[in-house]
Structures are given as C-alpha cells and as structure tokens.
PDB file of C-alpha atoms in Angstrom:
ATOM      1  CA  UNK A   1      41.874 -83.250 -59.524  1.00  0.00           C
ATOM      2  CA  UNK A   2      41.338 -79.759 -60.530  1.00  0.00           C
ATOM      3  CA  UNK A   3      44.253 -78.069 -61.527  1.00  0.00           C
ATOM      4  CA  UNK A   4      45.570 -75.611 -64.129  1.00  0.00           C
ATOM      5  CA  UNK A   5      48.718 -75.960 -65.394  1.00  0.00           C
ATOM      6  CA  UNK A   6      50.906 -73.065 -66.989  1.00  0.00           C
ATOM      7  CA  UNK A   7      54.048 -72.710 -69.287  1.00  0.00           C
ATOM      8  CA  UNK A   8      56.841 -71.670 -69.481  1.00  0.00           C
ATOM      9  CA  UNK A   9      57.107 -70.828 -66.159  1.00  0.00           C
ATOM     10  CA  UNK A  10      59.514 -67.397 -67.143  1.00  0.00           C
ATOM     11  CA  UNK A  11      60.196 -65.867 -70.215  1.00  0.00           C
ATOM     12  CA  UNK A  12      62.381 -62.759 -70.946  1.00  0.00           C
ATOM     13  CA  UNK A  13      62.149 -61.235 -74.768  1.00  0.00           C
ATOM     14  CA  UNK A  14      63.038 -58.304 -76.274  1.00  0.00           C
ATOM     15  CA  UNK A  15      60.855 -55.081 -76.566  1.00  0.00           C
ATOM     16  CA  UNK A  16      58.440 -55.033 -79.646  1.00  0.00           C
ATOM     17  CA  UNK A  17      58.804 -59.108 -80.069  1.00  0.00           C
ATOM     18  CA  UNK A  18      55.831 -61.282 -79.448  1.00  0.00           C
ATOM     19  CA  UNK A  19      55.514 -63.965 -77.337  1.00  0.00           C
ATOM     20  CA  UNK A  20      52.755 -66.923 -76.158  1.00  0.00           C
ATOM     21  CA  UNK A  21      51.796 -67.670 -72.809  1.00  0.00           C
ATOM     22  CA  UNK A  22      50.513 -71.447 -72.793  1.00  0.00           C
ATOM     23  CA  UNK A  23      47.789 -72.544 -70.345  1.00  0.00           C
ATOM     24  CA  UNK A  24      46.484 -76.400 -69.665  1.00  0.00           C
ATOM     25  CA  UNK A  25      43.743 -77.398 -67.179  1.00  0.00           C
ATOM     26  CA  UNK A  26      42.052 -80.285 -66.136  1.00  0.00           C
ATOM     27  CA  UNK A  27      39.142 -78.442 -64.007  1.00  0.00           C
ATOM     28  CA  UNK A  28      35.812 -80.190 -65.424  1.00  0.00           C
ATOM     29  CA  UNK A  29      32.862 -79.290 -65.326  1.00  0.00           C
ATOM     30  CA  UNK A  30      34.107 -76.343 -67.199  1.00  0.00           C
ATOM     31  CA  UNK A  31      32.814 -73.045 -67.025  1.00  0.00           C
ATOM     32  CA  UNK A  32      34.841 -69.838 -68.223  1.00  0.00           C
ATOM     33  CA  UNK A  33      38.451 -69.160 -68.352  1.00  0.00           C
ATOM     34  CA  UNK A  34      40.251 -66.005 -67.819  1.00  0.00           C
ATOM     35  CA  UNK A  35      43.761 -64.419 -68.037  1.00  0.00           C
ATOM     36  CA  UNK A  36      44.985 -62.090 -65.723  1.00  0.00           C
ATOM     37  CA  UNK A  37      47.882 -59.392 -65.442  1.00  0.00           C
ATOM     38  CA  UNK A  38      49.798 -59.001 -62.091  1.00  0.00           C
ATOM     39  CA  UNK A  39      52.285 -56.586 -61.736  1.00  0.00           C
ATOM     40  CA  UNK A  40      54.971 -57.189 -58.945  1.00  0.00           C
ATOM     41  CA  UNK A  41      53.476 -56.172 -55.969  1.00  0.00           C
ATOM     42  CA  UNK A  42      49.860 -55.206 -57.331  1.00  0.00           C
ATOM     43  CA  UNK A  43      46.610 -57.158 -57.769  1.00  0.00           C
ATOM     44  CA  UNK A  44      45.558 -59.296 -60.738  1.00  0.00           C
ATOM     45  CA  UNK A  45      43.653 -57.731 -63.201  1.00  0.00           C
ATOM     46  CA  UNK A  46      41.558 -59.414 -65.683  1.00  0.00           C
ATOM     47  CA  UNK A  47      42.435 -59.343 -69.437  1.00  0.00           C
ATOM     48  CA  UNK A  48      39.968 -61.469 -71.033  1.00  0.00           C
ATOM     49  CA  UNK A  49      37.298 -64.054 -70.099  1.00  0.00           C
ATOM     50  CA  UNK A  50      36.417 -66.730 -72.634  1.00  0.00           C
ATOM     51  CA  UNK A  51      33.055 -68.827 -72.160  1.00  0.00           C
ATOM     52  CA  UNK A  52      33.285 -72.907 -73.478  1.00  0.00           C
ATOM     53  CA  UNK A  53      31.864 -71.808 -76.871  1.00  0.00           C
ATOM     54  CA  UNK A  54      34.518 -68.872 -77.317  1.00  0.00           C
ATOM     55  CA  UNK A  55      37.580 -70.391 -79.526  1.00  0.00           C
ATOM     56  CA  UNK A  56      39.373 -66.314 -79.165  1.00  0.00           C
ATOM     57  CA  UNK A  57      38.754 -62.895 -77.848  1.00  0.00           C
ATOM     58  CA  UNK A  58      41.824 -59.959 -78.073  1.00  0.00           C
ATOM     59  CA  UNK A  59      41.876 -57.164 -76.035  1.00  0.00           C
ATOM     60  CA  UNK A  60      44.126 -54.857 -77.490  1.00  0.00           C
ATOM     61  CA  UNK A  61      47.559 -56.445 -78.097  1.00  0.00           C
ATOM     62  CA  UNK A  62      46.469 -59.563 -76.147  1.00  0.00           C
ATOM     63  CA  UNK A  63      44.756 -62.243 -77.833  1.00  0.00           C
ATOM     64  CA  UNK A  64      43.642 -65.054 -76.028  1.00  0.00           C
ATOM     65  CA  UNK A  65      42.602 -68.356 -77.544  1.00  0.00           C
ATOM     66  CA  UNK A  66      40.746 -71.735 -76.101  1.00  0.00           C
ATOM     67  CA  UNK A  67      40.496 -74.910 -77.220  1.00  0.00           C
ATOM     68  CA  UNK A  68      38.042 -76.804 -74.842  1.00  0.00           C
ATOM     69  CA  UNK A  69      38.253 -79.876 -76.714  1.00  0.00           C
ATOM     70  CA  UNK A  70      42.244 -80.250 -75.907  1.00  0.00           C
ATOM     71  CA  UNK A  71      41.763 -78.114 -72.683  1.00  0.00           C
ATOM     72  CA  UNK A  72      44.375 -76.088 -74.111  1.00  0.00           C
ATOM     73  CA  UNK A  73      44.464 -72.092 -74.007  1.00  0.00           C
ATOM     74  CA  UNK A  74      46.861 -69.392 -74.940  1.00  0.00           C
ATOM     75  CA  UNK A  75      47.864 -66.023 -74.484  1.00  0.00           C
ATOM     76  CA  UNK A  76      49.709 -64.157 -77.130  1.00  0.00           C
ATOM     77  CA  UNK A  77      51.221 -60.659 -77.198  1.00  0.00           C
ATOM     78  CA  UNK A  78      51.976 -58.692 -79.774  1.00  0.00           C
ATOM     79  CA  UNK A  79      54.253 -56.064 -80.308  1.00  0.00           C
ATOM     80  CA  UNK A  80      56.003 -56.239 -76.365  1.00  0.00           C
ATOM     81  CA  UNK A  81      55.994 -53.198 -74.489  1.00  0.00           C
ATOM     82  CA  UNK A  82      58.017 -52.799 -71.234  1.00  0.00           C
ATOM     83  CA  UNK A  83      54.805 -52.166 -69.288  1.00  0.00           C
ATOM     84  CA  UNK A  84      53.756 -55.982 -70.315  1.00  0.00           C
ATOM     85  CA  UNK A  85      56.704 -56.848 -67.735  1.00  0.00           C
ATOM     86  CA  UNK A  86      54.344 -59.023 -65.453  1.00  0.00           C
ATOM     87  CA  UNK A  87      52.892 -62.224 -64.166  1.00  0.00           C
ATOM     88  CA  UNK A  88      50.350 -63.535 -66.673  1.00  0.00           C
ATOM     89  CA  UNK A  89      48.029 -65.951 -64.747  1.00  0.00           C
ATOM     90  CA  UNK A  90      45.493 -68.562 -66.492  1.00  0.00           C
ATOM     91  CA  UNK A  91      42.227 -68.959 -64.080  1.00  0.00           C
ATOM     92  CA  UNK A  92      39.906 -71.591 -64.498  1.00  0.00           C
ATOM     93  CA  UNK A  93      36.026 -71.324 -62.984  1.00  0.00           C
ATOM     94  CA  UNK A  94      34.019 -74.564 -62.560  1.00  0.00           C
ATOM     95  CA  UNK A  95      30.256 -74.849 -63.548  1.00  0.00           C
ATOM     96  CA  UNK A  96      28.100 -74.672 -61.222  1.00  0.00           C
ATOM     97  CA  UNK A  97      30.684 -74.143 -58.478  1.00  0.00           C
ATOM     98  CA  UNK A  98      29.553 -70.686 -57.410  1.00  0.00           C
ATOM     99  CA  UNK A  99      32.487 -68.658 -58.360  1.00  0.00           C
ATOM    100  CA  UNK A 100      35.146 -71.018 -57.334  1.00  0.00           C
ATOM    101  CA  UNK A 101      38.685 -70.617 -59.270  1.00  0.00           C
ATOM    102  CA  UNK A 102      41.146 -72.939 -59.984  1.00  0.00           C
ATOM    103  CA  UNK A 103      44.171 -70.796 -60.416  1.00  0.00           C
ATOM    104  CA  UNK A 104      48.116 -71.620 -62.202  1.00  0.00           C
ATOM    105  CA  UNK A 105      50.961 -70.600 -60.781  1.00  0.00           C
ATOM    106  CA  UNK A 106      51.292 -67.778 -63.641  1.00  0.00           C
ATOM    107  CA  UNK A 107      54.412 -67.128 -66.054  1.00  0.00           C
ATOM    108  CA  UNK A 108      56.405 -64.108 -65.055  1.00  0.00           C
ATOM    109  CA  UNK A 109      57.291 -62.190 -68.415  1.00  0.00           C
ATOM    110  CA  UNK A 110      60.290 -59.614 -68.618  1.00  0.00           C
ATOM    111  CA  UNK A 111      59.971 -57.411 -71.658  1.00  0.00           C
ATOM    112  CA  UNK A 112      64.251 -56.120 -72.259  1.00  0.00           C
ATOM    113  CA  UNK A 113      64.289 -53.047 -74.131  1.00  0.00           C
TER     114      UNK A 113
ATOM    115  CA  UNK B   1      42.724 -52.294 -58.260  1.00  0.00           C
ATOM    116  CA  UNK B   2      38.920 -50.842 -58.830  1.00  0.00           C
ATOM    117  CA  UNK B   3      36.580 -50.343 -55.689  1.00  0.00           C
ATOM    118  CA  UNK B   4      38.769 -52.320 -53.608  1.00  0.00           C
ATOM    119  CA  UNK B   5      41.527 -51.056 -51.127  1.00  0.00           C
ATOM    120  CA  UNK B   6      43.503 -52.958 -48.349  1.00  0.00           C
ATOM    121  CA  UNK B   7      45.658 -52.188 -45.712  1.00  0.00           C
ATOM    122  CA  UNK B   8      48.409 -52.204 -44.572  1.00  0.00           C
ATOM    123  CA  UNK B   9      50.199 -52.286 -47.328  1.00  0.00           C
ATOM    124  CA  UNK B  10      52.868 -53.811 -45.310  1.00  0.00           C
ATOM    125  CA  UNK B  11      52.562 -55.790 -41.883  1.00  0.00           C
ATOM    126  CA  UNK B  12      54.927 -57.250 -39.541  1.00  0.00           C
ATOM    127  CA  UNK B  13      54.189 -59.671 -37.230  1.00  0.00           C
ATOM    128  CA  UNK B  14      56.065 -60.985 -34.081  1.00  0.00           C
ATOM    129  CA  UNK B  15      55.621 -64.594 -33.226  1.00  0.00           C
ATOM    130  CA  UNK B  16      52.326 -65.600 -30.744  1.00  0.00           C
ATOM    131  CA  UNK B  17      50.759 -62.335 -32.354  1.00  0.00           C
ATOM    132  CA  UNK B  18      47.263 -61.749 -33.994  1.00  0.00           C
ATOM    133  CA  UNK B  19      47.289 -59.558 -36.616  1.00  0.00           C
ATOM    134  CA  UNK B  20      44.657 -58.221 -39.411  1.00  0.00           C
ATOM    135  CA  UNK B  21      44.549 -57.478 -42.411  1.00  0.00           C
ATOM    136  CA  UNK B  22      41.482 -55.055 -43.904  1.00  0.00           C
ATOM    137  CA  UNK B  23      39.952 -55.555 -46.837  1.00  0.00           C
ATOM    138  CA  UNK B  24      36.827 -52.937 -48.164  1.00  0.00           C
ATOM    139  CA  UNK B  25      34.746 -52.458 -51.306  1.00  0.00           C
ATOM    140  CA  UNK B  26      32.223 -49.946 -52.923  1.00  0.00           C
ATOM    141  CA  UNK B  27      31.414 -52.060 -56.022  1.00  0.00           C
ATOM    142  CA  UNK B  28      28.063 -53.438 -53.645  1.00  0.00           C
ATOM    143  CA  UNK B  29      29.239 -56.720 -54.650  1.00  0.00           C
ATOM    144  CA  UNK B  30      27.961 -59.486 -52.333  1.00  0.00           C
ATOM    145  CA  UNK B  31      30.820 -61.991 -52.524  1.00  0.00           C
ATOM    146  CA  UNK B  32      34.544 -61.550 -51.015  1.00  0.00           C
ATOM    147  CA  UNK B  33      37.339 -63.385 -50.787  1.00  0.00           C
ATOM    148  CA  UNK B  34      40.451 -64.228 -49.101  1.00  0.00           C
ATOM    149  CA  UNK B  35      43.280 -65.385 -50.985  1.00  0.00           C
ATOM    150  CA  UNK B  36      47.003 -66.009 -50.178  1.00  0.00           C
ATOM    151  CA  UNK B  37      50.000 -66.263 -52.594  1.00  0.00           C
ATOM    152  CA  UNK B  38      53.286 -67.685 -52.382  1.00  0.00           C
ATOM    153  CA  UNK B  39      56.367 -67.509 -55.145  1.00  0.00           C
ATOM    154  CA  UNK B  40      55.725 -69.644 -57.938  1.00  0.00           C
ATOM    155  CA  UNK B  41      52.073 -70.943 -56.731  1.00  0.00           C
ATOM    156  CA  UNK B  42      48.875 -70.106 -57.573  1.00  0.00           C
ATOM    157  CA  UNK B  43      46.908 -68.678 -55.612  1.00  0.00           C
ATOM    158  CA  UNK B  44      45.313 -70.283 -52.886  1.00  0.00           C
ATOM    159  CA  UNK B  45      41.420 -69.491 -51.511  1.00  0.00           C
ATOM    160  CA  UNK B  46      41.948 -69.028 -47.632  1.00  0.00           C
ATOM    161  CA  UNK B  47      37.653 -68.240 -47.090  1.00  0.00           C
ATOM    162  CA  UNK B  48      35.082 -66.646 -48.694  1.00  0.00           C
ATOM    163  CA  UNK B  49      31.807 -64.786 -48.130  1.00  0.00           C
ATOM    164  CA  UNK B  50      29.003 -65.129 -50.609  1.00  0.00           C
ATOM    165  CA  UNK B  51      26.452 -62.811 -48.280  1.00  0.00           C
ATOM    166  CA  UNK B  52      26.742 -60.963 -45.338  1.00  0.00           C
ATOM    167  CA  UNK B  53      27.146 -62.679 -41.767  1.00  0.00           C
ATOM    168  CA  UNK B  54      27.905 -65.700 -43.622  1.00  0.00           C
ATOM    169  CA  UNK B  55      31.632 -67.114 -44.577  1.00  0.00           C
ATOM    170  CA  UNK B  56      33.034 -70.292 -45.927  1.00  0.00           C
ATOM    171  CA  UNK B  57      36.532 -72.163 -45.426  1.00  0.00           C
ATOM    172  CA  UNK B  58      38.557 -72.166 -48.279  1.00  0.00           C
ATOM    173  CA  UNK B  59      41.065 -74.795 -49.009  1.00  0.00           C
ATOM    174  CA  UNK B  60      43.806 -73.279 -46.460  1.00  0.00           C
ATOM    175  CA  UNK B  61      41.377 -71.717 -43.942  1.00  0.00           C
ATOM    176  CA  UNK B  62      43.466 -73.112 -40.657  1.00  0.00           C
ATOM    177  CA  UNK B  63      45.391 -70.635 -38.697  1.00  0.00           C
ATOM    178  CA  UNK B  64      42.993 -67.812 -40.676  1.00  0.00           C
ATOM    179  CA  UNK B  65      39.720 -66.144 -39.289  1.00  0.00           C
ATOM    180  CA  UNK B  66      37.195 -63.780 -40.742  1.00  0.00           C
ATOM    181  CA  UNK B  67      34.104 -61.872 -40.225  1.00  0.00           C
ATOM    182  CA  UNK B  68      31.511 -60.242 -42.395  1.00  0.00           C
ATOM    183  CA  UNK B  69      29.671 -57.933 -40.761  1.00  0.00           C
ATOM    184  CA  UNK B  70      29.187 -55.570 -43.312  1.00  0.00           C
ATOM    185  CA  UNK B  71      28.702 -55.560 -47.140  1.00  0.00           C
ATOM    186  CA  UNK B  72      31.532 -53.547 -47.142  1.00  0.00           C
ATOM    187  CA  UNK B  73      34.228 -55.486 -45.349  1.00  0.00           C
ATOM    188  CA  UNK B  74      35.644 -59.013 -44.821  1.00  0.00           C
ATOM    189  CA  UNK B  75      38.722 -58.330 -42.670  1.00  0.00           C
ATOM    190  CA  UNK B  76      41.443 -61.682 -42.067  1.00  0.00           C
ATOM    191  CA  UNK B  77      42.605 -62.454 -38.711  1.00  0.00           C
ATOM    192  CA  UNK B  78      45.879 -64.199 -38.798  1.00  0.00           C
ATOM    193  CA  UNK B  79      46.541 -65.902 -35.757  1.00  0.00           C
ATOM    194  CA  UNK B  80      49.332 -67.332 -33.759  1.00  0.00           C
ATOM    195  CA  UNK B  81      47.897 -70.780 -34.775  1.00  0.00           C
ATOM    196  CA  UNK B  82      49.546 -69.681 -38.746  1.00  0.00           C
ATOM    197  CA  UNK B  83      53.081 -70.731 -38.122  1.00  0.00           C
ATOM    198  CA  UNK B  84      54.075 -69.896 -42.202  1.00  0.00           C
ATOM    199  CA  UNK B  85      52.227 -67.128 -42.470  1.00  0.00           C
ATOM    200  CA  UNK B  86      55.050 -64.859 -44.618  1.00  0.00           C
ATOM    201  CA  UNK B  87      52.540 -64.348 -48.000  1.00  0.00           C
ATOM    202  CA  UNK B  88      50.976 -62.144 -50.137  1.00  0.00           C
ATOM    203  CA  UNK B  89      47.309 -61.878 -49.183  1.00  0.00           C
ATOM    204  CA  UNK B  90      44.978 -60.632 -51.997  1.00  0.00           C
ATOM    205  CA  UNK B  91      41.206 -59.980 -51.104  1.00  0.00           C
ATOM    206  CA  UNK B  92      38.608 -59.999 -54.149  1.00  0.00           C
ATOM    207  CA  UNK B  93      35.038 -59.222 -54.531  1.00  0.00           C
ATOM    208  CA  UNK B  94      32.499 -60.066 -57.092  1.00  0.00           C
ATOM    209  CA  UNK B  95      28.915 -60.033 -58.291  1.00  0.00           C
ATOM    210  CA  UNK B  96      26.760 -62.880 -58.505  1.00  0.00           C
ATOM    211  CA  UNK B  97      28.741 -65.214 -61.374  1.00  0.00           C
ATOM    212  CA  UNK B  98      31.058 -62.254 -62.269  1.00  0.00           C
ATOM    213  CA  UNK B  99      34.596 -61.773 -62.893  1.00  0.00           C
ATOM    214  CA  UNK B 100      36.681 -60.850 -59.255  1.00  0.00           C
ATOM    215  CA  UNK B 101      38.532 -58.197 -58.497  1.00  0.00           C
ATOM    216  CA  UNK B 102      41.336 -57.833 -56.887  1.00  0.00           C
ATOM    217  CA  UNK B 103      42.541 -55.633 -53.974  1.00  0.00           C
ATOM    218  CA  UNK B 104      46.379 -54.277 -54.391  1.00  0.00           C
ATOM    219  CA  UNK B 105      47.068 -56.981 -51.863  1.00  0.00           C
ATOM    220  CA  UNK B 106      49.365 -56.779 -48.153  1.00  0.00           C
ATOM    221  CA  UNK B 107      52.822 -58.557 -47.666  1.00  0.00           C
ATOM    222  CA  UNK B 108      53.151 -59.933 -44.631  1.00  0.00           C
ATOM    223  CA  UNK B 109      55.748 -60.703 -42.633  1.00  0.00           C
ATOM    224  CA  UNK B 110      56.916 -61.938 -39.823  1.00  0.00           C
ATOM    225  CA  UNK B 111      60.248 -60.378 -37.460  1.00  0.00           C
TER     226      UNK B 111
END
C-alpha cells in the first residue's frame, strides 16, 4: 500500500532553535517528493521538490534531504522564526501515475518565542 | 495561494441540503483537483479533472459531485448523500507533471 508516513506528529521549540521534520513512505514506483507549508487555515504551499536522483535541495532556511534507498526524507529548519509556526506536510508522487499524490498527515510545528 | 481563489470561505450546511463549493484558476493549467482534509490526516483526493468536460473519482468521491465545464472552474457539489461532510476542502490545479497549487481552501460545516 501506498502510504507516507510522518514524524513527530507535533513539535513545539523555541524561537531561533532548529528542528527536523522526518518523513517515511512506501509509495513505489517513485517519482518526486515534496514538502509543503500550511498555515492554519490557508493552503499548502510547496517548499521544495526533490526528483529520485536528488539526495538535498534548501530553500532558504529549509533544507530538505532524501534518501531513496531507505525511503527516508527530512526536513530541517534552521534558525526558527515564529512565522515557521505551521503544518509541514511530506507528499509523495508516483511514476507514471499522472500527478497522483500520496500525502502524510503533516507535523504541526509551534515556534515559542 | 497563487492563481487560485475559492469561496466561501466559510459554509454552513443544514442537513438534506446541497451545497457548493467554487473553485477558479488563471494559471491555464489543465488539471484540478478536489481534496478534503480532516485533523491529523492527510489529505484525501475527493475527484479530479485532467481536461475539460472530463473528471475522475478520487479515493472518497461518494456523497461528492463535480463538473468541468470550463478551464477555469471545477466547482464540488456536496450532497445530502455526505453524511460527515464537516472538512476542510482544498482545490488545486496543475500543469501537465507539475507541482499543484493550492486554493486557500473552505471549512465546512454543518448546523
């Protein structure tokens, strides 16, 4: 079964800390993943997308990584800003599946100042 | 949010009513979707339109209806057949094999 699996499910940390967002999937064949920011009450918004041959790509303070072997990606923040206050959700796109996602149920991240 | 806007915002529904839900988009992508979220889940593909006058069930399509009669728009019917319909419902678009994005989304709920 496809499925993406994300942890931890919450996570509150103080402002200027950094923190990692871990993401596990199963969804095969595998095509690209992405990360996306949703603020309460908004739409996602796409951070980064990383292809199978892509082990990181950052976007300002967010760095995501992938490792397709272990079907294992991360999200890590540095520096915490109280606009980061969010869900982070991992979403997972099948090859040849159109553009079909497989999306986790996201970890919602409270930045404290 | 981008090219994409939806309305209501917010939407009440009594029970045995149809309501829907608007979705439109000036990126001229060709594909839309329908998604709804719950707390704590993922979200969850209700249908989708890859070309105009032509729509696919998602994996939680019953008690939903669409049309796309336009490039434009891919409005969502929720009908009295949807007896949990209290969600978030998110609408996306995208280009052929491109990223989607999203709508700012309507709550719905039901009095």
């Amino acid at each position: 079964k496809n499925q993406v699996e994300q942890s931890p499910q919450s996570l509150i940390i103080l402002e200027g800390k950094n923190c990692t967002l871990q993401c596990n999937y199963t969804v095969s064949p595998f095509s690209n993943l992405r990360w996306y920011k949703q603020d309460t009450g908004r739409g996602p918004v796409s951070l980064t997308i990383m292809t199978f041959s892509e082990n990181t790509k950052s976007n300002g303070r967010y760095t995501a990584t992938l490792d397709a072997d272990t079907k294992q990606s991360s999200l890590h923040i540095t520096a915490s800003q109280l606009s980061d206050s969010a869900s982070y959700i991992c979403v997972v796109s099948r090859f040849n599946a159109g553009n079909m996602l497989t999306f986790g149920g996201g970890t919602r991240l409270m930045v404290k100042p | 949010d981008g090219g994409i806007t939806q309305s209501p915002k917010y939407l009440f529904r009594k029970e045995g009513q149809n309501v829907t839900l608007s979705c439109e988009q000036n990126l001229n992508h060709d594909a839309m979707y329908w998604y709804r979220q719950d707390p704590g889940q993922g979200l969850r593909l209700i249908y989708y339109s890859q070309i105009v006058n032509d729509f696919q069930k998602g994996d939680i399509a019953e008690g939903y209806s669409v049309s796309r009669e336009k490039k434009e728009s891919f409005p969502l019917t929720v009908t009295s057949a949807q007896k949990n319909p209290t969600a978030f419902y998110l609408c996306a678009s995208s280009g052929r094999q491109e990223t989607q994005y999203f709508g700012p989304g309507t709550r719905l709920l039901v009095l």
